Amino acid sequence: FDPGEQYLSLWVHSIEDTEEGQAYRQSVDRFNEVYNGKYFADIEFIPRNNSGGGYSDKVNASVMSGGLPDVLTVDGPNVAAYAANGIIQPLAELTLEERSIYLESILEQGTYQDKLYALGVMESSVGMYYNKDILKKAGIEVPEAGNPWTRTEFLEILEKLKPVMDEMGGYPLDMTFPVGEASIYYYAPFVWSDGGDLVSEDGLCVDGFFNSDEMVKAMGFFRTMVEKKYMSEAPIEHLFESGRAAFKFDGAWEVNTVYQNYPDIPLGVAPYVVGDDWDKGRYTPTGSWAYAASSNTENLEGATELVKWMSGVESGIRIWELSKTFPSTYEAFEQIDVFQTDENYRMLYEQLKEYGHPRPKTPVYPQVSTSFQQALESIALSGQDTKQVLDKSVERINAKLERYTRK
């Protein structure tokens, strides 16, 4: 750090001696080379603990004490909450050209109330994976990317697969409703693709959204899959990977897992299933950690430069090379060979580019996410009354929203 350089502090949520941590360290080192004499960025690693605290505890404590850094990482779905609570501020203005390098889903995720607060270093996706041999055996052809199966068509496919999978001691679908973030991440698309939303556009209303007809239909779809035994009620480890399921919903990491550990599984990625009333709009899962300027920074220009660098093309290629996490810019994807040459990775990138949809943008996102998972469990697994469960969820979310909606 030389006299005359502007000092920029940066907090990240990971451990330094992981692949992800090394990617951040190297990106900061490169920033300091490129901006030598103008800026000096100083990175601090504050790992999350197993329950997801640690990092967020430090951020929350620093809000109270005024000790936030210039730039910090924020998980994509929490951008709205950080913005609404004054933890982060809108970035300095980006030119159209600067914005155009990012996937639409990244810009959308980082925008709250029409202002851009955050830019993702990485993006993510969920695939609807299938076993090519099983589908071939059942005489099922997978549709083209822009023409996915509707829910009704998919239920017919699962019905056709049921006797084939019974014979193999498996299920048509390897699927669970896990506690934590995965449930809303994987399954909210079944609401969006029918034209529904979990929250209002301003993120401050859930009545008429979380308990809408579209939500009722999506929950009914999941209940049908449990009732008809297209999936197991209790999770079965490695069902798909052991060749005993035709389909599986999972994160993009599943491709690498299968390639490395289950090379005998003939893996394909099918277009994500849509609602019967899909209007060709965006609906597939996205979202990951992003960089934002804290409300404490007095150097918004410098903080924004650091955010752009840490989320840019070079940093995105590095995060892929070191940790196999998807980058956030078009150019990074185009420069990484596997997204052109491997059909499964290419399919996930195309899905992200054409149809990626961020998770609900609301200051009470954690409550919305938890309520979605609990509703799936209560309705799909336990068979409770759909409307009652969803109305109860709305009451619980409203209680959290009250502090933001009070005049």
XYZ file of C-alpha atoms in Angstrom:
407
model
C 0.000 0.000 0.000
C 1.769 3.124 -1.261
C 1.144 6.677 -0.144
C -1.169 8.310 -2.679
C -3.083 5.084 -3.341
C -6.736 4.941 -2.289
C -7.214 2.118 0.237
C -10.218 -0.182 -0.312
C -11.200 -2.826 2.250
C -12.998 -5.980 1.086
C -14.736 -8.738 3.063
C -15.513 -12.130 1.570
C -17.485 -15.038 3.036
C -15.071 -17.916 2.415
C -11.916 -19.543 3.789
C -8.700 -18.441 2.095
C -7.228 -21.907 1.588
C -10.168 -23.214 -0.478
C -10.340 -23.073 -4.280
C -12.915 -20.279 -4.046
C -10.790 -18.375 -1.520
C -7.731 -18.657 -3.756
C -9.731 -17.302 -6.695
C -10.672 -14.220 -4.642
C -7.101 -13.742 -3.419
C -5.697 -13.952 -6.961
C -8.344 -11.564 -8.318
C -7.464 -8.986 -5.632
C -3.746 -9.380 -6.363
C -4.439 -8.750 -10.055
C -6.602 -5.702 -9.211
C -3.685 -4.270 -7.222
C -1.308 -4.865 -10.155
C -3.634 -3.274 -12.704
C -4.561 -0.297 -10.488
C -1.067 0.137 -8.989
C -0.631 3.750 -7.898
C -4.380 4.463 -7.829
C -6.102 1.873 -5.615
C -5.008 -0.748 -3.124
C -7.537 -3.446 -2.202
C -7.095 -5.341 1.054
C -9.059 -8.608 1.331
C -10.232 -10.154 4.609
C -11.633 -13.705 4.755
C -14.511 -14.179 7.219
C -15.794 -17.730 6.752
C -19.392 -18.723 7.309
C -19.882 -21.390 9.940
C -21.955 -24.536 9.400
C -25.211 -22.824 10.291
C -24.495 -20.011 7.808
C -23.546 -17.516 10.562
C -20.022 -16.248 11.176
C -19.835 -13.951 8.184
C -23.367 -12.563 8.492
C -22.901 -12.163 12.273
C -19.831 -10.009 11.631
C -21.685 -7.946 9.006
C -24.651 -7.373 11.345
C -22.386 -6.414 14.267
C -20.479 -3.986 12.046
C -23.693 -2.288 10.915
C -24.281 -1.347 14.541
C -20.694 -0.215 15.166
C -20.128 1.479 11.792
C -17.204 -0.822 10.993
C -18.242 -2.105 7.548
C -15.597 -2.390 4.799
C -15.776 -0.539 1.465
C -16.885 -3.671 -0.415
C -18.444 -6.893 0.847
C -19.889 -10.087 -0.580
C -23.629 -10.685 -0.257
C -25.602 -13.778 -1.207
C -27.768 -12.885 -4.219
C -31.194 -13.473 -2.623
C -30.212 -11.192 0.292
C -29.436 -8.107 -1.820
C -32.924 -6.664 -1.168
C -32.634 -7.130 2.607
C -29.135 -5.574 2.698
C -30.366 -2.644 0.588
C -33.594 -2.109 2.576
C -31.640 -2.158 5.831
C -29.010 0.331 4.659
C -26.081 -2.122 4.759
C -25.221 -1.536 1.092
C -25.702 1.422 -1.260
C -26.308 1.634 -5.022
C -23.126 1.321 -7.091
C -21.749 4.308 -8.985
C -23.330 4.582 -12.438
C -22.221 1.890 -14.923
C -22.240 2.655 -18.634
C -24.487 0.592 -20.892
C -21.373 -1.101 -22.237
C -20.182 -2.002 -18.724
C -23.587 -3.449 -17.838
C -23.879 -5.394 -21.098
C -21.096 -7.856 -20.213
C -23.222 -9.431 -17.438
C -25.907 -12.073 -17.794
C -29.367 -10.582 -17.459
C -30.022 -12.731 -14.372
C -26.989 -11.148 -12.632
C -28.167 -7.583 -13.274
C -31.692 -8.518 -12.206
C -30.463 -10.202 -9.004
C -28.388 -7.140 -8.071
C -31.162 -4.600 -8.689
C -33.529 -3.463 -5.943
C -36.188 -0.793 -6.501
C -34.635 0.069 -9.885
C -31.140 0.675 -8.521
C -28.116 -1.587 -9.140
C -26.560 -2.570 -5.804
C -24.526 -5.694 -6.534
C -22.730 -7.658 -9.266
C -22.193 -11.399 -8.999
C -18.754 -12.920 -9.336
C -20.503 -16.200 -10.096
C -23.818 -17.537 -11.335
C -25.540 -20.839 -10.751
C -28.123 -23.085 -12.314
C -30.140 -26.228 -11.666
C -30.433 -28.971 -14.244
C -33.170 -31.465 -14.888
C -30.814 -34.384 -15.444
C -31.793 -37.617 -17.112
C -30.340 -41.064 -17.714
C -30.160 -41.500 -21.499
C -30.299 -45.301 -21.362
C -33.431 -45.403 -19.195
C -35.294 -42.910 -21.394
C -34.260 -44.806 -24.516
C -35.488 -48.068 -22.977
C -38.868 -46.430 -22.218
C -39.101 -44.914 -25.706
C -39.072 -41.315 -24.457
C -37.602 -38.493 -26.521
C -36.352 -35.352 -24.811
C -37.679 -32.073 -26.285
C -35.560 -29.241 -27.700
C -34.313 -26.425 -25.453
C -37.024 -23.873 -26.306
C -39.838 -26.415 -26.157
C -39.836 -27.978 -22.667
C -42.333 -30.479 -21.348
C -45.287 -28.902 -19.561
C -46.241 -30.178 -16.104
C -49.093 -32.239 -17.588
C -46.787 -33.781 -20.211
C -44.133 -34.491 -17.586
C -46.626 -36.332 -15.359
C -47.521 -38.509 -18.382
C -43.790 -39.219 -18.916
C -43.394 -40.215 -15.250
C -46.441 -42.491 -15.499
C -44.892 -44.190 -18.521
C -41.608 -44.640 -16.629
C -43.198 -46.030 -13.452
C -43.329 -49.741 -14.512
C -39.805 -49.531 -15.989
C -38.440 -48.096 -12.729
C -40.439 -50.488 -10.517
C -38.724 -53.319 -12.336
C -35.333 -51.720 -11.609
C -36.161 -51.168 -7.924
C -36.131 -47.390 -8.333
C -38.285 -44.343 -9.067
C -38.919 -42.205 -12.144
C -37.598 -39.183 -10.241
C -34.824 -38.653 -7.689
C -36.275 -35.703 -5.819
C -36.486 -34.332 -2.262
C -37.728 -31.143 -0.560
C -34.650 -30.346 1.533
C -34.565 -27.945 4.466
C -32.549 -24.843 3.631
C -32.223 -22.877 0.425
C -32.443 -25.726 -2.101
C -36.241 -26.103 -2.144
C -37.097 -22.564 -3.263
C -34.047 -22.548 -5.564
C -35.084 -25.749 -7.376
C -38.876 -25.481 -7.348
C -39.991 -21.803 -7.454
C -39.691 -22.071 -11.294
C -42.866 -24.176 -11.262
C -44.702 -21.061 -10.033
C -42.900 -18.525 -12.256
C -43.388 -20.554 -15.429
C -47.158 -20.395 -14.892
C -47.054 -16.608 -14.625
C -47.078 -16.585 -10.809
C -44.807 -14.860 -8.296
C -44.056 -15.504 -4.648
C -43.990 -11.787 -3.758
C -45.154 -8.514 -5.287
C -42.820 -6.550 -7.551
C -41.785 -4.190 -4.725
C -41.161 -7.198 -2.439
C -43.495 -5.845 0.259
C -46.660 -7.897 -0.316
C -47.255 -11.667 -0.333
C -51.041 -11.927 -0.049
C -52.376 -12.850 -3.494
C -48.903 -14.057 -4.506
C -47.655 -16.711 -2.072
C -51.213 -18.065 -1.802
C -52.158 -17.524 -5.479
C -53.764 -20.010 -7.878
C -50.332 -20.535 -9.478
C -48.870 -21.553 -6.099
C -51.823 -23.879 -5.478
C -51.257 -25.543 -8.872
C -47.514 -25.954 -8.303
C -48.047 -27.485 -4.865
C -50.676 -29.817 -6.329
C -48.147 -30.978 -8.921
C -45.640 -31.927 -6.202
C -48.344 -33.666 -4.170
C -49.301 -35.740 -7.225
C -45.687 -36.890 -7.640
C -45.612 -38.114 -4.042
C -49.057 -39.750 -4.168
C -48.356 -41.575 -7.435
C -44.972 -42.726 -6.085
C -43.037 -41.107 -8.930
C -40.556 -40.119 -6.196
C -39.633 -41.553 -2.803
C -41.104 -39.823 0.252
C -37.890 -40.418 2.174
C -34.606 -39.378 0.526
C -32.561 -42.247 -0.959
C -28.888 -41.432 -1.338
C -27.378 -41.667 -4.840
C -30.615 -42.967 -6.383
C -29.921 -41.295 -9.729
C -26.160 -41.879 -9.634
C -26.670 -45.613 -9.030
C -28.848 -45.820 -12.165
C -32.166 -46.271 -10.294
C -33.872 -43.015 -11.277
C -34.635 -41.604 -14.721
C -34.587 -37.914 -13.712
C -33.053 -35.723 -11.031
C -33.204 -32.006 -10.194
C -29.842 -30.785 -8.880
C -27.357 -27.941 -9.062
C -24.901 -27.566 -11.936
C -22.271 -29.279 -9.747
C -24.037 -32.584 -10.485
C -22.451 -32.692 -13.970
C -18.949 -32.695 -12.510
C -20.006 -35.176 -9.781
C -21.312 -37.658 -12.356
C -18.331 -37.201 -14.701
C -15.825 -37.698 -11.870
C -17.507 -40.356 -9.707
C -20.159 -42.090 -11.844
C -18.713 -42.154 -15.373
C -20.964 -45.074 -16.363
C -24.140 -42.960 -16.047
C -25.076 -41.661 -19.540
C -25.968 -38.121 -18.457
C -28.200 -35.662 -20.271
C -29.771 -32.313 -19.356
C -33.419 -31.807 -20.351
C -35.107 -28.388 -20.584
C -36.573 -27.406 -17.195
C -40.257 -28.379 -16.972
C -42.734 -25.465 -17.345
C -46.272 -24.744 -16.189
C -49.111 -25.492 -18.602
C -49.567 -21.743 -19.170
C -45.916 -20.833 -19.833
C -45.562 -17.652 -21.906
C -41.917 -18.294 -22.937
C -40.742 -15.961 -20.144
C -37.768 -16.395 -17.808
C -38.224 -19.005 -15.082
C -35.149 -21.199 -14.441
C -33.093 -21.200 -11.200
C -30.203 -18.765 -10.744
C -28.327 -16.854 -8.096
C -25.144 -16.808 -6.092
C -22.765 -14.569 -4.163
C -22.189 -11.016 -5.372
C -20.109 -7.943 -4.523
C -21.621 -4.700 -3.259
C -20.455 -1.317 -1.932
C -21.216 -0.859 1.762
C -23.164 2.135 3.033
C -20.042 3.087 5.008
C -17.704 3.577 2.078
C -16.672 7.139 1.384
C -15.097 6.111 -1.900
C -18.037 4.895 -3.994
C -16.124 5.279 -7.288
C -13.239 3.144 -6.022
C -15.586 0.595 -4.421
C -17.504 0.297 -7.702
C -14.246 -0.231 -9.636
C -13.363 -3.065 -7.252
C -16.862 -4.597 -7.585
C -16.589 -4.473 -11.406
C -13.141 -6.063 -11.314
C -14.058 -8.843 -8.880
C -17.165 -9.732 -10.932
C -15.621 -9.210 -14.360
C -14.509 -11.539 -17.146
C -11.014 -12.371 -15.877
C -12.251 -13.027 -12.317
C -15.099 -15.179 -13.689
C -12.753 -17.361 -15.724
C -10.565 -17.763 -12.645
C -13.501 -18.812 -10.420
C -14.439 -21.465 -12.983
C -10.871 -22.752 -13.353
C -10.278 -23.016 -9.611
C -13.655 -23.974 -8.159
C -15.819 -25.063 -11.144
C -18.371 -22.359 -10.296
C -20.186 -20.736 -13.227
C -19.005 -17.210 -14.134
C -21.364 -14.234 -14.453
C -20.391 -12.702 -17.814
C -21.122 -13.764 -21.407
C -17.480 -13.420 -22.418
C -16.207 -15.656 -19.626
C -18.617 -18.423 -20.718
C -17.545 -17.966 -24.327
C -13.858 -18.196 -23.417
C -14.267 -21.409 -21.397
C -13.998 -24.310 -23.812
C -16.253 -26.779 -21.976
C -19.321 -24.538 -22.418
C -18.923 -24.847 -26.183
C -17.848 -28.478 -26.454
C -19.757 -30.371 -23.732
C -23.488 -30.773 -24.437
C -24.504 -30.789 -20.758
C -22.548 -27.700 -19.735
C -23.684 -25.937 -22.903
C -27.323 -26.749 -22.091
C -26.981 -25.316 -18.557
C -25.366 -22.126 -19.909
C -28.063 -21.695 -22.586
C -30.768 -22.192 -19.947
C -29.143 -19.556 -17.737
C -28.681 -17.113 -20.597
C -32.171 -17.443 -22.101
C -34.391 -18.264 -19.119
C -32.548 -17.445 -15.852
C -34.797 -15.894 -13.186
C -33.535 -14.607 -9.794
C -35.162 -15.674 -6.543
C -37.824 -13.398 -4.981
C -36.541 -9.901 -4.195
C -37.851 -8.933 -0.780
C -36.320 -7.668 2.477
C -37.838 -10.709 4.239
C -36.375 -13.237 1.804
C -35.251 -15.740 4.530
C -38.866 -16.010 5.756
C -40.173 -16.498 2.192
C -37.586 -19.221 1.525
C -38.320 -21.068 4.790
C -42.087 -20.788 4.225
C -41.769 -22.225 0.713
C -39.860 -25.266 1.980
C -42.280 -25.783 4.880
C -45.279 -25.523 2.526
C -43.778 -28.187 0.249
C -43.264 -30.473 3.223
C -46.761 -29.878 4.642
C -48.608 -30.145 1.322
C -46.599 -32.489 -0.907
C -45.389 -34.897 1.779
C -48.060 -34.636 4.492
C -51.102 -33.941 2.308
C -52.309 -30.962 4.350
C -54.892 -28.559 2.890
C -53.054 -26.441 0.305
C -54.936 -23.168 0.691
C -54.837 -23.330 4.488
C -51.085 -23.934 4.549
C -50.398 -21.110 2.071
C -52.696 -18.642 3.881
C -50.916 -19.465 7.154
C -47.552 -18.859 5.418
C -48.792 -15.446 4.258
C -49.643 -14.534 7.866
C -46.165 -15.518 9.061
C -44.404 -13.610 6.254
C -46.632 -10.569 6.831
C -45.538 -10.469 10.473
C -41.916 -10.093 9.271
C -42.882 -7.574 6.574
C -44.612 -5.289 9.032
C -41.522 -3.219 9.884
C -41.004 -2.455 6.173
C -44.636 -1.668 5.358
C -45.460 0.510 8.363
C -46.056 4.056 7.180
